[in-house]
mmCIF file of C-alpha atoms and ligand atoms in Angstrom:
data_model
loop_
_atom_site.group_PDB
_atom_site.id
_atom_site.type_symbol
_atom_site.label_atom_id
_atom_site.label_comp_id
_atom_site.label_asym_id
_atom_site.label_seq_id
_atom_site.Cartn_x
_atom_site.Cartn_y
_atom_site.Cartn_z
ATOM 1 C CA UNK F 1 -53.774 103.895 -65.914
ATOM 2 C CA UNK F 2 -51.627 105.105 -68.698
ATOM 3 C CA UNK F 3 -47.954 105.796 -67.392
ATOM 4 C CA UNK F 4 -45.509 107.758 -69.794
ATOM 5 C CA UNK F 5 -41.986 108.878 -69.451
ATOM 6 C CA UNK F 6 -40.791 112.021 -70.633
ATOM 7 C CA UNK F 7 -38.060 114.535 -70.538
ATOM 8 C CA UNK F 8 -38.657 116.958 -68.247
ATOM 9 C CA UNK F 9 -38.212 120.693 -69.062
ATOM 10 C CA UNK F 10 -37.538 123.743 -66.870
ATOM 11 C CA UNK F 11 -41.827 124.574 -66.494
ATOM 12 C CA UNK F 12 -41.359 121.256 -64.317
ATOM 13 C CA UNK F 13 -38.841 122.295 -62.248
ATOM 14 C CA UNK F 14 -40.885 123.171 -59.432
ATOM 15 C CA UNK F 15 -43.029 119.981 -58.778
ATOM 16 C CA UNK F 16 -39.947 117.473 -59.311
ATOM 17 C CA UNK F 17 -37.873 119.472 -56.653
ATOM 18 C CA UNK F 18 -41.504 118.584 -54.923
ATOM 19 C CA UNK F 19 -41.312 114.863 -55.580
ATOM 20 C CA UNK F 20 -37.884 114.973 -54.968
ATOM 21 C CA UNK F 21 -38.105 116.342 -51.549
ATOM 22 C CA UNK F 22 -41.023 113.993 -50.507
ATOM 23 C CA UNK F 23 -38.707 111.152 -52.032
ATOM 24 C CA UNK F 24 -35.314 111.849 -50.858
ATOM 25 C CA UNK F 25 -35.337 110.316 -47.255
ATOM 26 C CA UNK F 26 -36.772 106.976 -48.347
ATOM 27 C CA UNK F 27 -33.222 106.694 -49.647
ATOM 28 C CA UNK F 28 -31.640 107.592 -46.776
ATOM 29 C CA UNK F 29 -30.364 105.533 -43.818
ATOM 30 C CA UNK F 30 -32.247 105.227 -40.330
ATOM 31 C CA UNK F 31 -30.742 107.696 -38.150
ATOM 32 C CA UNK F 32 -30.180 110.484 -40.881
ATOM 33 C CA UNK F 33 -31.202 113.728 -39.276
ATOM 34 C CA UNK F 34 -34.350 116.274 -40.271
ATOM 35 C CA UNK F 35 -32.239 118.588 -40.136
ATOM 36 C CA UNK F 36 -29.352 117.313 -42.425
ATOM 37 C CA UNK F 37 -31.993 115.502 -44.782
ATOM 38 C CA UNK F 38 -32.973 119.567 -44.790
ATOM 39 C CA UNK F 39 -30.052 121.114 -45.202
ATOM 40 C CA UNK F 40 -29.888 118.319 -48.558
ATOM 41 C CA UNK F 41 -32.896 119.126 -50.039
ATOM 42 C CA UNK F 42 -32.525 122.945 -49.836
ATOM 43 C CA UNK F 43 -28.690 122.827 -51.181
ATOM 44 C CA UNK F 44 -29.250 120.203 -53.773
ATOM 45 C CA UNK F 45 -32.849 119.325 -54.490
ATOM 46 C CA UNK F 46 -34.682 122.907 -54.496
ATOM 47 C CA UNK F 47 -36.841 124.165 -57.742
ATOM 48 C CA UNK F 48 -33.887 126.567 -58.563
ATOM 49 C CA UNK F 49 -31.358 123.763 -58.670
ATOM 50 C CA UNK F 50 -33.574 121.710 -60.736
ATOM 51 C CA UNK F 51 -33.985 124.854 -63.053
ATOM 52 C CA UNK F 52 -30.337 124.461 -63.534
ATOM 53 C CA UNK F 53 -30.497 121.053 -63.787
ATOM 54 C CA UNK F 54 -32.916 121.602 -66.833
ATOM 55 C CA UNK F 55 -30.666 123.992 -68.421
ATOM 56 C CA UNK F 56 -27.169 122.250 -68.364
ATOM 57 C CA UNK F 57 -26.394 120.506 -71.894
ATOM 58 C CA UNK F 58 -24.898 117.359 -69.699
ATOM 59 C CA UNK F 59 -28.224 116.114 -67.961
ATOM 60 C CA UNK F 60 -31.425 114.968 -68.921
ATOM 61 C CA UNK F 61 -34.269 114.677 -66.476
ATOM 62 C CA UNK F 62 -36.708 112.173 -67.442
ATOM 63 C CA UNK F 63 -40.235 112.159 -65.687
ATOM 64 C CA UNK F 64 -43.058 109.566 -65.228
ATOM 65 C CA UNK F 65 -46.461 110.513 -65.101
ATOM 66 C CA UNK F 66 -49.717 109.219 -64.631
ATOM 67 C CA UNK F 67 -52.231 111.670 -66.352
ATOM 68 C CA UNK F 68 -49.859 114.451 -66.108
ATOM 69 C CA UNK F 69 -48.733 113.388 -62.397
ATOM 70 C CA UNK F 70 -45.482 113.207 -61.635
ATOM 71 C CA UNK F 71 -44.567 109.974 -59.900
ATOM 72 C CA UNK F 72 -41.318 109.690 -60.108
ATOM 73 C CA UNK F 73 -37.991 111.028 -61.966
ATOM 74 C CA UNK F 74 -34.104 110.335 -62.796
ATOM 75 C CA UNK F 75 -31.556 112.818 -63.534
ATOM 76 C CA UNK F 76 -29.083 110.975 -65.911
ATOM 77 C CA UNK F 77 -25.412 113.057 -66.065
ATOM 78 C CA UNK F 78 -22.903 112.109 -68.979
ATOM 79 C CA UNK F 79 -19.264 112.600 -68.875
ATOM 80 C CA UNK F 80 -16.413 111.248 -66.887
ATOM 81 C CA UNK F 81 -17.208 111.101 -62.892
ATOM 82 C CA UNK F 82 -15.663 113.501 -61.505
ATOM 83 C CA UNK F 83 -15.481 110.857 -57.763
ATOM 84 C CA UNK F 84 -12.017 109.521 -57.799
ATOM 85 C CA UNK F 85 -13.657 106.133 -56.234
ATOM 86 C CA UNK F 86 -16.323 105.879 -58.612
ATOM 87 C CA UNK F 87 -13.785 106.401 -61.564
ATOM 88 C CA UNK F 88 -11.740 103.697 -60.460
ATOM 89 C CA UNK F 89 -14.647 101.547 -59.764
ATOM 90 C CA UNK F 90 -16.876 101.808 -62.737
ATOM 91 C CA UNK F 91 -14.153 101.351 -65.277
ATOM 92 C CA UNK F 92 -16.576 101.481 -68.694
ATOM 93 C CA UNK F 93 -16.538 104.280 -71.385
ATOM 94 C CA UNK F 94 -18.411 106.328 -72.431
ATOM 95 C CA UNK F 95 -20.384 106.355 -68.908
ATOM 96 C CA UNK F 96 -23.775 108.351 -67.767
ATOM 97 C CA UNK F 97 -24.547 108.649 -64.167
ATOM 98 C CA UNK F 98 -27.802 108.143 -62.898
ATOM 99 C CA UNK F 99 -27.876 110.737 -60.111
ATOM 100 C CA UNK F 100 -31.159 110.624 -59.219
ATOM 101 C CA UNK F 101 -33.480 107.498 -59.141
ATOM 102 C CA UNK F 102 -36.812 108.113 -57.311
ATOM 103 C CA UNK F 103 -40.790 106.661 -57.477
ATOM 104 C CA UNK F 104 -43.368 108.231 -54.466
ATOM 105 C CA UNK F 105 -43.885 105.301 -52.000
ATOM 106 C CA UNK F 106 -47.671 105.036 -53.747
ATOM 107 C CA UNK F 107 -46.015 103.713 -57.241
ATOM 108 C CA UNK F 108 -43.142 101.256 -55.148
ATOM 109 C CA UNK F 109 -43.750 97.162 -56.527
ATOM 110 C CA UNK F 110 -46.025 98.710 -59.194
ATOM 111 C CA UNK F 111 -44.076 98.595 -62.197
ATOM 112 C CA UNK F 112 -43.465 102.326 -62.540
ATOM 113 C CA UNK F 113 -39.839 102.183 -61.905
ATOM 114 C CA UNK F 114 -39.006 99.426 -64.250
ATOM 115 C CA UNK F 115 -40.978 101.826 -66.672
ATOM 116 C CA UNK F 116 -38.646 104.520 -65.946
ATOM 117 C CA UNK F 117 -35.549 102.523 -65.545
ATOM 118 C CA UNK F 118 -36.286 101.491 -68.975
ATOM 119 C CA UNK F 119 -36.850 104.960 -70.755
ATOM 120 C CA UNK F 120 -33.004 105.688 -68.792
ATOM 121 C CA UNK F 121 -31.250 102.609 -70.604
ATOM 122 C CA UNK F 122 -33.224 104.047 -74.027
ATOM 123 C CA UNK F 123 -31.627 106.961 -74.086
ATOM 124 C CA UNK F 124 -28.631 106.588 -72.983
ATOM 125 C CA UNK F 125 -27.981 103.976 -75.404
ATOM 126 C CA UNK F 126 -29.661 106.140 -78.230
ATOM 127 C CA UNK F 127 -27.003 108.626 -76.865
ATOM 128 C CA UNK F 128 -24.130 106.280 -77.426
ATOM 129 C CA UNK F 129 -23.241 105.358 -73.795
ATOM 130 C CA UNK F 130 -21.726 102.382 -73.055
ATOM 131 C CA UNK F 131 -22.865 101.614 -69.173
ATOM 132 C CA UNK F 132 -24.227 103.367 -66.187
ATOM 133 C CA UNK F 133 -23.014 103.962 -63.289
ATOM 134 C CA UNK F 134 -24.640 104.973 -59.853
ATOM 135 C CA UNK F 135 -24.490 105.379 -56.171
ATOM 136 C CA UNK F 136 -26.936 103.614 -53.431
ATOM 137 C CA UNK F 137 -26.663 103.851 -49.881
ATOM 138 C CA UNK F 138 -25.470 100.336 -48.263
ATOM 139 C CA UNK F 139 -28.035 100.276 -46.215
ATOM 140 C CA UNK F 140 -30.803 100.980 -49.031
ATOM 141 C CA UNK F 141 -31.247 96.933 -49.490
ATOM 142 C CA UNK F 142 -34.986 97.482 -51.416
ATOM 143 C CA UNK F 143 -33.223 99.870 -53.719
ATOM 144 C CA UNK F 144 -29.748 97.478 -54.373
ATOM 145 C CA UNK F 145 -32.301 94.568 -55.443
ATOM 146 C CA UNK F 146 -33.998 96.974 -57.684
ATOM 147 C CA UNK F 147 -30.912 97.799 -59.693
ATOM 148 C CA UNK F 148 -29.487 93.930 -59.360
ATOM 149 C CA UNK F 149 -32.851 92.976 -60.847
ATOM 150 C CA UNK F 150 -32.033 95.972 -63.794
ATOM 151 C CA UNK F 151 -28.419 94.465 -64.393
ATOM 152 C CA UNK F 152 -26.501 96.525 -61.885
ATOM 153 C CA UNK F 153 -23.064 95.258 -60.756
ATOM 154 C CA UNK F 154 -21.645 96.004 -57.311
ATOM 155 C CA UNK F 155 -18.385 97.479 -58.640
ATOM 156 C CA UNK F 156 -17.143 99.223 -55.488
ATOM 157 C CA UNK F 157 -17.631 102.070 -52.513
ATOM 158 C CA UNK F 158 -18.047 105.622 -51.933
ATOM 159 C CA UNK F 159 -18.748 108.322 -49.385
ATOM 160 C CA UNK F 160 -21.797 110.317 -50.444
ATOM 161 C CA UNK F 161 -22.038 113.942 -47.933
ATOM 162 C CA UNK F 162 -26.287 114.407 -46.337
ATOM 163 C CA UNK F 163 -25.714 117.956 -43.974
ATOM 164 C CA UNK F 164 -23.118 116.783 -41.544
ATOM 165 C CA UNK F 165 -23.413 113.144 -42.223
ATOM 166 C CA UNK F 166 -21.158 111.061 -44.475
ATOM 167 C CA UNK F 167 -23.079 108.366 -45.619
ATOM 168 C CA UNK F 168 -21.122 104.510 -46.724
ATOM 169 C CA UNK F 169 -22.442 104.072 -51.091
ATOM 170 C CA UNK F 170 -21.935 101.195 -53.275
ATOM 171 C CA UNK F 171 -21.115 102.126 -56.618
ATOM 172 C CA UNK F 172 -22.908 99.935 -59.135
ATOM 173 C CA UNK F 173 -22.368 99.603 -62.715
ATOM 174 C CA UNK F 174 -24.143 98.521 -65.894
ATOM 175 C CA UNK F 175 -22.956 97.716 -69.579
ATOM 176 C CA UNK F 176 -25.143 98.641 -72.020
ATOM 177 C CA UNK F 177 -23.242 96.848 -74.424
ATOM 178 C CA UNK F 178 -24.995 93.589 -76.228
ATOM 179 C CA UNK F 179 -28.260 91.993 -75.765
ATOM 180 C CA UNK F 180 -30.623 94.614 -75.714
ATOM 181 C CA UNK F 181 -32.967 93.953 -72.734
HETATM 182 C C1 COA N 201 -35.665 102.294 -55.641
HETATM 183 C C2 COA N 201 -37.067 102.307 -56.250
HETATM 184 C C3 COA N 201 -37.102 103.239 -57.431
HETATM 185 C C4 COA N 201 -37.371 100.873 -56.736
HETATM 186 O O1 COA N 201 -38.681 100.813 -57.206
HETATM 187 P P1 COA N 201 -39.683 99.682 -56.638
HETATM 188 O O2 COA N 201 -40.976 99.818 -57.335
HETATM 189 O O3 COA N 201 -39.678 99.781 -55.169
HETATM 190 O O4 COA N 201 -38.904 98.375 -57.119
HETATM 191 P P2 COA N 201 -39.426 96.873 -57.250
HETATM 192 O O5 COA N 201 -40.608 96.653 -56.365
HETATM 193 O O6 COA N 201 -39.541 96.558 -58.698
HETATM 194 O O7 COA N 201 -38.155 96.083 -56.714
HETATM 195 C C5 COA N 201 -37.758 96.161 -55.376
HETATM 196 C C6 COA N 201 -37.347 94.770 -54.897
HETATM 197 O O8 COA N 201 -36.873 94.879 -53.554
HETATM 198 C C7 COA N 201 -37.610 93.969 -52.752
HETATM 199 N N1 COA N 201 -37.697 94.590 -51.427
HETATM 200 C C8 COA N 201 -38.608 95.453 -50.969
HETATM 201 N N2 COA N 201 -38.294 95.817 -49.712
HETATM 202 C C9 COA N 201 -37.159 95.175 -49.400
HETATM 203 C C10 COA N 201 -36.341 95.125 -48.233
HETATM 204 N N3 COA N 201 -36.627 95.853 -47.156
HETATM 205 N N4 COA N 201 -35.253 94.327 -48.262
HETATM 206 C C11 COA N 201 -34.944 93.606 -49.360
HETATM 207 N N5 COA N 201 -35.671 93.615 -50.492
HETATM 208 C C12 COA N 201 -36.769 94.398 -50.494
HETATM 209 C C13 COA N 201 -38.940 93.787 -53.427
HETATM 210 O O9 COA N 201 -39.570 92.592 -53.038
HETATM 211 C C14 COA N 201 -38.492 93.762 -54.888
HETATM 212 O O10 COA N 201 -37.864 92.552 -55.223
HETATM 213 P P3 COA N 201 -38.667 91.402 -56.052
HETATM 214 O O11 COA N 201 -39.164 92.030 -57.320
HETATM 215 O O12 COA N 201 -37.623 90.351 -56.265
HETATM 216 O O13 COA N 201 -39.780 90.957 -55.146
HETATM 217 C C15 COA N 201 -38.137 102.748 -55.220
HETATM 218 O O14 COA N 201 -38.227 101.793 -54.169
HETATM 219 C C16 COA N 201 -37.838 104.110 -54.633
HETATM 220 O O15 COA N 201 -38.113 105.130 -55.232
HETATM 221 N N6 COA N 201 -37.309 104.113 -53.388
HETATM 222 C C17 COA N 201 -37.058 105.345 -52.650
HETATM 223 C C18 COA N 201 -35.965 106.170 -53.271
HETATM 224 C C19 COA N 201 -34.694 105.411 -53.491
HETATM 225 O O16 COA N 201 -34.216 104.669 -52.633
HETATM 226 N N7 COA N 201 -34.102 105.648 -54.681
HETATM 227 C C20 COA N 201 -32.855 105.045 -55.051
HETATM 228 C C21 COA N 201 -31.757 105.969 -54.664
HETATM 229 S S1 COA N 201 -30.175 105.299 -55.161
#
């Protein structure tokens, strides 16, 4: 199978707000509602917003495919965080946010994120970023060992807002700094 990672433009809006909405609850912890899970997707994850997401100078979507497939997709966002928590937390500079981190259950232990995850460190460093930084739900243990395995840091907490719920996030941090790996 031949897997490639690309940046996504706005004629891909529509089936990443697809894989996004298929992917989104995985993230999520047991007991988050349909309908707040819902009320998430259509605020935040719909083909319009990733239209705009497409269009704004301070994001790049990247893409993986398999024969023109989308499988998966991050939404990197560059500038200061705008979370006082995660700006005391994460303390390098210049930082990029990865907002969005997501393979469809079929690609999980197959490689394809570490594929991904890699084309994200590429450009941000070609970008000249200095570290990521990123959210994960405390209770999203498969996805923590992911990013410890990719040489994420626990750096602190957050609150991250799904509908009416107010979900408990570790902010994690990477320095992109050094040894390229
Ligand atoms: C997060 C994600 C991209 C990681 O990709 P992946 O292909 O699953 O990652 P890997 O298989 O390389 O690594 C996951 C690790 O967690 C381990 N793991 C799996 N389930 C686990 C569990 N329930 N508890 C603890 N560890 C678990 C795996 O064994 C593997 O570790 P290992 O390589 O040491 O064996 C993918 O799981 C995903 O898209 N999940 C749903 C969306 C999501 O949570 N996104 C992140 C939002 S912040």
């Amino acid at each position: 199978m031949t897997i490639e990672v690309d940046a996504a433009g706005i004629w891909d809006s529509e089936a990443i707000a697809d894989v996004a909405a298929a992917t989104f609850p995985l993230a999520c912890p047991p007991g988050t509602t349909a309908d707040d899970v819902s009320a998430f997707v259509e605020s935040v994850l719909s083909s319009e917003r990733f239209a705009e997401y497409l269009t704004d100078p301070t994001r790049t979507v990247l893409k993986v495919t398999e024969n023109d497939v989308i499988l998966g997709y991050a939404m990197l966002v560059d500038g200061e965080p705008a979370d006082p928590d995660v700006a005391r937390a994460a303390t390098l500079r210049p930082t990029t946010e990865v907002s969005k981190f997501y393979v469809l259950p079929g690609g999980h232990g197959t490689g394809i994120a570490t594929t991904l995850m890699a084309a994200v460190v590429e450009r941000a460093r070609a970008a000249g970023r200095d570290a990521l930084w990123l959210g994960v739900n405390q209770q999203n243990v498969r996805a923590q060992r992911f990013y410890a395995k990719h040489g994420f840091a626990r750096v602190g907490t957050k609150t991250f807002r799904v509908g009416s719920q107010v979900h408990a996030d570790f902010v994690l941090e990477r320095d992109l700094r050094g040894a390229v790996r």
